[in-house]
């Protein structure tokens, strides 16, 4: 916070024309013991105000004597004399001393002069807190920006709303530290005394950040604050749902009056109404064949596209009204012909990327979807929200990886390669991919990268193959299917994401389970004990396999828990799991075919393979991969995520029941 400490030594030039002069005509500098302070002051005033030059010693001793006797007008005049050099030399320290004495007796002119001479710094003004507040408020009301700033500093802890108003009074005349402090107050809020307003805070920080020449320290701090707040705003925007919440966010993203504002916000609300209708329809029936959901999604995409590239947010003459030009946020506008700024543009591009990706099962939609993703990735806001680890929320990594996959699906490998290189241009994001075939959202460049791995090098693969030969995995599947046929509480569940990379034969996705479904055993943190009581052999092998259920201590001392889920996937004949990539190359995926694997082709990178009975397959899902099911029967396959072997040696936790520890379940405990 830019308070007194930051401003020590920052003395503005004293403009003498703002000092209030209390003068009135000449006489002698000789005093008599019987003269009162008032009489001494009158003689000094008369001597000093004559037209003809008079020696300073003809009036200064009179004035000093009167001031020392506590006469406020004399103290005020003496302060002025020292400030203007009428005593023979400009003495700011003496001037402040006498102005302060006069101000403490209620002389408002001296109080103003004191505040002006001290550039409003309380350490210089001194006096009681009540006196400081009063003096600063009077000076602030007279338009002294430094006074408004220091008034805000004094009030910030106890009266935040009044402090904010004081900062803003200084901010509108470009007082940079006041602008910073006002932004800080809005960013943090103050309980029920001052509401937090992230967008308004970012606008003000942006103003302060542009004043590097006038106030480099405040500008640098503002740039730092803005750099931290913008990703926070993006994360909030990404997680926000609902028509009202999203409409409010769009409205608040622009704080400047504009000719096209009403039309623009109306279009956003209309687009969000279609989007909400899409989401409601999809929740009612989570199928990519849901025609009502798709129709509403297309309407939303059309509205948002027109807002960006059409005319609903444009103004013929831009924003040139006095209200626009005098707005405290006027310097934020980059294009006054449009009611869109970079924040609103981000919201639109984010919706367009998400919406068109959901529609891109249709090959004719691939290029359009890729284009919106690319525009989003090239925006500054998207580039500022990036991931360096798997748990980081990101825009840049996710959208760039999706754009590459869309271009590859559309056979545009040249464009995919150009996008891969774009990932290298980001100084921080974990997107320095080696090939456009391997573009996880978080890429660790020092790990061995190969699409297919030899399954025999993993103990869990060997254990599963042994359990298969004993018939134990087949028993698990039969028990699971019997339970499912009886409509038991544990059923295969549809992969419900509207953007899931799946397509199939017409009508196959219409029922409750859909083309692609799963039976989750482990969600990455906790085993489902009820389901493990059905798939006894699978859970026994996997939860005692360090590669799957163990922790790894990496070379830098970090401990990584299990990398992901364990599930049984069900895929209907005629289905196509579309090309996609996993989230990280710090993990590998094991698949074990349980049934219906005849006629199923599996591609990782550029190599197609087929399942073999009783044999595990291990691949790196950070490479692009897809599955095509041309067989006659439903495919059932075990899917388990493992640690990449170069991370370190995995080990199971010692305790039982800690989410993913060992369990004493015998392989012979089956029917």
mmCIF file of N, CA, C and O in Angstrom, residues 138-190:
data_model
loop_
_atom_site.group_PDB
_atom_site.id
_atom_site.type_symbol
_atom_site.label_atom_id
_atom_site.label_comp_id
_atom_site.label_asym_id
_atom_site.label_seq_id
_atom_site.Cartn_x
_atom_site.Cartn_y
_atom_site.Cartn_z
ATOM 1 N N UNK A 138 -10.672 19.395 4.838
ATOM 2 C CA UNK A 138 -10.863 20.737 4.285
ATOM 3 C C UNK A 138 -10.010 20.937 3.038
ATOM 4 O O UNK A 138 -10.479 21.480 2.026
ATOM 5 N N UNK A 139 -8.758 20.500 3.110
ATOM 6 C CA UNK A 139 -7.877 20.647 1.952
ATOM 7 C C UNK A 139 -8.345 19.775 0.791
ATOM 8 O O UNK A 139 -8.281 20.182 -0.378
ATOM 9 N N UNK A 140 -8.828 18.579 1.115
ATOM 10 C CA UNK A 140 -9.349 17.696 0.059
ATOM 11 C C UNK A 140 -10.569 18.318 -0.602
ATOM 12 O O UNK A 140 -10.715 18.273 -1.832
ATOM 13 N N UNK A 141 -11.438 18.923 0.211
ATOM 14 C CA UNK A 141 -12.626 19.574 -0.344
ATOM 15 C C UNK A 141 -12.256 20.755 -1.226
ATOM 16 O O UNK A 141 -13.035 21.149 -2.105
ATOM 17 N N UNK A 142 -11.071 21.326 -0.987
ATOM 18 C CA UNK A 142 -10.604 22.447 -1.811
ATOM 19 C C UNK A 142 -9.875 21.961 -3.059
ATOM 20 O O UNK A 142 -9.354 22.771 -3.825
ATOM 21 N N UNK A 143 -9.816 20.638 -3.240
ATOM 22 C CA UNK A 143 -9.246 20.081 -4.461
ATOM 23 C C UNK A 143 -7.802 19.656 -4.368
ATOM 24 O O UNK A 143 -7.177 19.367 -5.394
ATOM 25 N N UNK A 144 -7.223 19.580 -3.175
ATOM 26 C CA UNK A 144 -5.835 19.167 -3.031
ATOM 27 C C UNK A 144 -5.756 17.637 -3.045
ATOM 28 O O UNK A 144 -6.176 16.965 -2.106
ATOM 29 N N UNK A 145 -5.215 17.094 -4.121
ATOM 30 C CA UNK A 145 -5.199 15.642 -4.307
ATOM 31 C C UNK A 145 -4.387 14.931 -3.233
ATOM 32 O O UNK A 145 -4.769 13.863 -2.744
ATOM 33 N N UNK A 146 -3.232 15.516 -2.850
ATOM 34 C CA UNK A 146 -2.428 14.888 -1.803
ATOM 35 C C UNK A 146 -3.210 14.767 -0.503
ATOM 36 O O UNK A 146 -3.061 13.795 0.251
ATOM 37 N N UNK A 147 -4.050 15.775 -0.229
ATOM 38 C CA UNK A 147 -4.851 15.729 0.998
ATOM 39 C C UNK A 147 -5.871 14.603 0.934
ATOM 40 O O UNK A 147 -6.097 13.885 1.912
ATOM 41 N N UNK A 148 -6.496 14.439 -0.213
ATOM 42 C CA UNK A 148 -7.451 13.333 -0.376
ATOM 43 C C UNK A 148 -6.764 11.996 -0.185
ATOM 44 O O UNK A 148 -7.293 11.079 0.464
ATOM 45 N N UNK A 149 -5.558 11.872 -0.728
ATOM 46 C CA UNK A 149 -4.801 10.628 -0.610
ATOM 47 C C UNK A 149 -4.472 10.320 0.853
ATOM 48 O O UNK A 149 -4.720 9.216 1.351
ATOM 49 N N UNK A 150 -3.910 11.316 1.550
ATOM 50 C CA UNK A 150 -3.534 11.075 2.944
ATOM 51 C C UNK A 150 -4.764 10.904 3.832
ATOM 52 O O UNK A 150 -4.727 10.156 4.811
ATOM 53 N N UNK A 151 -5.846 11.563 3.488
ATOM 54 C CA UNK A 151 -7.094 11.357 4.217
ATOM 55 C C UNK A 151 -7.533 9.903 4.087
ATOM 56 O O UNK A 151 -7.949 9.264 5.069
ATOM 57 N N UNK A 152 -7.435 9.369 2.883
ATOM 58 C CA UNK A 152 -7.767 7.961 2.670
ATOM 59 C C UNK A 152 -6.900 7.040 3.499
ATOM 60 O O UNK A 152 -7.377 6.060 4.080
ATOM 61 N N UNK A 153 -5.599 7.346 3.590
ATOM 62 C CA UNK A 153 -4.700 6.516 4.391
ATOM 63 C C UNK A 153 -5.102 6.502 5.864
ATOM 64 O O UNK A 153 -5.053 5.465 6.525
ATOM 65 N N UNK A 154 -5.495 7.678 6.387
ATOM 66 C CA UNK A 154 -5.886 7.742 7.793
ATOM 67 C C UNK A 154 -7.197 7.010 8.059
ATOM 68 O O UNK A 154 -7.410 6.469 9.141
ATOM 69 N N UNK A 155 -8.078 6.986 7.048
ATOM 70 C CA UNK A 155 -9.411 6.414 7.247
ATOM 71 C C UNK A 155 -9.504 4.937 6.880
ATOM 72 O O UNK A 155 -10.485 4.273 7.230
ATOM 73 N N UNK A 156 -8.515 4.406 6.172
ATOM 74 C CA UNK A 156 -8.646 3.090 5.536
ATOM 75 C C UNK A 156 -9.020 1.987 6.511
ATOM 76 O O UNK A 156 -9.855 1.128 6.216
ATOM 77 N N UNK A 157 -8.430 2.005 7.695
ATOM 78 C CA UNK A 157 -8.667 0.907 8.635
ATOM 79 C C UNK A 157 -10.034 0.998 9.301
ATOM 80 O O UNK A 157 -10.685 -0.028 9.524
ATOM 81 N N UNK A 158 -10.478 2.207 9.602
ATOM 82 C CA UNK A 158 -11.683 2.354 10.418
ATOM 83 C C UNK A 158 -12.925 2.768 9.622
ATOM 84 O O UNK A 158 -14.037 2.432 9.997
ATOM 85 N N UNK A 159 -12.721 3.500 8.530
ATOM 86 C CA UNK A 159 -13.845 3.955 7.711
ATOM 87 C C UNK A 159 -13.531 3.681 6.242
ATOM 88 O O UNK A 159 -13.264 4.596 5.461
ATOM 89 N N UNK A 160 -13.538 2.414 5.842
ATOM 90 C CA UNK A 160 -13.082 2.066 4.489
ATOM 91 C C UNK A 160 -13.896 2.709 3.373
ATOM 92 O O UNK A 160 -13.330 3.081 2.341
ATOM 93 N N UNK A 161 -15.200 2.842 3.564
ATOM 94 C CA UNK A 161 -16.006 3.437 2.490
ATOM 95 C C UNK A 161 -15.621 4.898 2.270
ATOM 96 O O UNK A 161 -15.468 5.358 1.134
ATOM 97 N N UNK A 162 -15.454 5.647 3.379
ATOM 98 C CA UNK A 162 -15.040 7.048 3.270
ATOM 99 C C UNK A 162 -13.614 7.138 2.721
ATOM 100 O O UNK A 162 -13.290 8.046 1.938
ATOM 101 N N UNK A 163 -12.749 6.212 3.132
ATOM 102 C CA UNK A 163 -11.379 6.190 2.624
ATOM 103 C C UNK A 163 -11.368 5.976 1.115
ATOM 104 O O UNK A 163 -10.624 6.642 0.381
ATOM 105 N N UNK A 164 -12.204 5.049 0.654
ATOM 106 C CA UNK A 164 -12.276 4.784 -0.785
ATOM 107 C C UNK A 164 -12.712 6.036 -1.542
ATOM 108 O O UNK A 164 -12.149 6.370 -2.593
ATOM 109 N N UNK A 165 -13.693 6.747 -1.015
ATOM 110 C CA UNK A 165 -14.150 7.978 -1.678
ATOM 111 C C UNK A 165 -13.022 9.010 -1.725
ATOM 112 O O UNK A 165 -12.862 9.727 -2.722
ATOM 113 N N UNK A 166 -12.241 9.074 -0.654
ATOM 114 C CA UNK A 166 -11.123 10.021 -0.636
ATOM 115 C C UNK A 166 -10.070 9.644 -1.683
ATOM 116 O O UNK A 166 -9.573 10.504 -2.425
ATOM 117 N N UNK A 167 -9.739 8.360 -1.753
ATOM 118 C CA UNK A 167 -8.779 7.916 -2.770
ATOM 119 C C UNK A 167 -9.284 8.234 -4.177
ATOM 120 O O UNK A 167 -8.533 8.692 -5.036
ATOM 121 N N UNK A 168 -10.561 7.979 -4.413
ATOM 122 C CA UNK A 168 -11.097 8.211 -5.745
ATOM 123 C C UNK A 168 -11.119 9.692 -6.092
ATOM 124 O O UNK A 168 -10.950 10.075 -7.252
ATOM 125 N N UNK A 169 -11.314 10.566 -5.087
ATOM 126 C CA UNK A 169 -11.273 12.005 -5.349
ATOM 127 C C UNK A 169 -9.897 12.408 -5.865
ATOM 128 O O UNK A 169 -9.770 13.280 -6.727
ATOM 129 N N UNK A 170 -8.858 11.780 -5.330
ATOM 130 C CA UNK A 170 -7.506 12.052 -5.821
ATOM 131 C C UNK A 170 -7.234 11.327 -7.134
ATOM 132 O O UNK A 170 -6.524 11.831 -8.009
ATOM 133 N N UNK A 171 -7.821 10.148 -7.289
ATOM 134 C CA UNK A 171 -7.574 9.348 -8.487
ATOM 135 C C UNK A 171 -8.071 10.033 -9.753
ATOM 136 O O UNK A 171 -7.440 9.938 -10.806
ATOM 137 N N UNK A 172 -9.196 10.724 -9.657
ATOM 138 C CA UNK A 172 -9.760 11.329 -10.873
ATOM 139 C C UNK A 172 -8.884 12.452 -11.411
ATOM 140 O O UNK A 172 -9.058 12.875 -12.550
ATOM 141 N N UNK A 173 -7.950 12.939 -10.601
ATOM 142 C CA UNK A 173 -6.988 13.921 -11.110
ATOM 143 C C UNK A 173 -5.610 13.267 -11.233
ATOM 144 O O UNK A 173 -4.571 13.921 -11.122
ATOM 145 N N UNK A 174 -5.633 11.934 -11.446
ATOM 146 C CA UNK A 174 -4.434 11.153 -11.780
ATOM 147 C C UNK A 174 -3.393 11.109 -10.666
ATOM 148 O O UNK A 174 -2.181 11.119 -10.921
ATOM 149 N N UNK A 175 -3.841 11.049 -9.432
ATOM 150 C CA UNK A 175 -2.922 10.814 -8.316
ATOM 151 C C UNK A 175 -2.660 9.301 -8.277
ATOM 152 O O UNK A 175 -3.528 8.509 -7.904
ATOM 153 N N UNK A 176 -1.465 8.896 -8.675
ATOM 154 C CA UNK A 176 -1.188 7.476 -8.920
ATOM 155 C C UNK A 176 -1.258 6.631 -7.644
ATOM 156 O O UNK A 176 -1.920 5.580 -7.627
ATOM 157 N N UNK A 177 -0.600 7.025 -6.535
ATOM 158 C CA UNK A 177 -0.725 6.197 -5.322
ATOM 159 C C UNK A 177 -2.162 6.087 -4.832
ATOM 160 O O UNK A 177 -2.564 5.036 -4.320
ATOM 161 N N UNK A 178 -2.952 7.161 -4.975
ATOM 162 C CA UNK A 178 -4.355 7.088 -4.567
ATOM 163 C C UNK A 178 -5.119 6.109 -5.448
ATOM 164 O O UNK A 178 -5.967 5.348 -4.968
ATOM 165 N N UNK A 179 -4.820 6.120 -6.740
ATOM 166 C CA UNK A 179 -5.458 5.171 -7.653
ATOM 167 C C UNK A 179 -5.120 3.741 -7.253
ATOM 168 O O UNK A 179 -5.980 2.851 -7.221
ATOM 169 N N UNK A 180 -3.848 3.506 -6.920
ATOM 170 C CA UNK A 180 -3.424 2.176 -6.476
ATOM 171 C C UNK A 180 -4.185 1.760 -5.216
ATOM 172 O O UNK A 180 -4.691 0.638 -5.119
ATOM 173 N N UNK A 181 -4.244 2.657 -4.228
ATOM 174 C CA UNK A 181 -4.885 2.291 -2.963
ATOM 175 C C UNK A 181 -6.382 2.060 -3.124
ATOM 176 O O UNK A 181 -6.964 1.182 -2.478
ATOM 177 N N UNK A 182 -7.031 2.854 -3.981
ATOM 178 C CA UNK A 182 -8.451 2.625 -4.255
ATOM 179 C C UNK A 182 -8.640 1.249 -4.880
ATOM 180 O O UNK A 182 -9.572 0.505 -4.532
ATOM 181 N N UNK A 183 -7.759 0.897 -5.822
ATOM 182 C CA UNK A 183 -7.834 -0.422 -6.452
ATOM 183 C C UNK A 183 -7.630 -1.528 -5.438
ATOM 184 O O UNK A 183 -8.335 -2.550 -5.440
ATOM 185 N N UNK A 184 -6.672 -1.330 -4.548
ATOM 186 C CA UNK A 184 -6.390 -2.344 -3.528
ATOM 187 C C UNK A 184 -7.595 -2.563 -2.625
ATOM 188 O O UNK A 184 -7.925 -3.697 -2.264
ATOM 189 N N UNK A 185 -8.260 -1.469 -2.235
ATOM 190 C CA UNK A 185 -9.430 -1.600 -1.374
ATOM 191 C C UNK A 185 -10.538 -2.377 -2.074
ATOM 192 O O UNK A 185 -11.202 -3.228 -1.479
ATOM 193 N N UNK A 186 -10.736 -2.108 -3.379
ATOM 194 C CA UNK A 186 -11.775 -2.827 -4.116
ATOM 195 C C UNK A 186 -11.408 -4.291 -4.308
ATOM 196 O O UNK A 186 -12.283 -5.160 -4.326
ATOM 197 N N UNK A 187 -10.132 -4.569 -4.481
ATOM 198 C CA UNK A 187 -9.711 -5.960 -4.684
ATOM 199 C C UNK A 187 -9.932 -6.788 -3.423
ATOM 200 O O UNK A 187 -10.349 -7.951 -3.493
ATOM 201 N N UNK A 188 -9.666 -6.201 -2.257
ATOM 202 C CA UNK A 188 -9.762 -6.938 -1.001
ATOM 203 C C UNK A 188 -11.135 -6.845 -0.356
ATOM 204 O O UNK A 188 -11.566 -7.770 0.333
ATOM 205 N N UNK A 189 -11.838 -5.711 -0.570
ATOM 206 C CA UNK A 189 -13.099 -5.502 0.112
ATOM 207 C C UNK A 189 -12.855 -5.308 1.604
ATOM 208 O O UNK A 189 -11.728 -5.410 2.100
ATOM 209 N N UNK A 190 -13.915 -5.016 2.330
ATOM 210 C CA UNK A 190 -13.795 -4.830 3.777
ATOM 211 C C UNK A 190 -15.093 -5.246 4.449
ATOM 212 O O UNK A 190 -15.843 -4.427 4.976
#
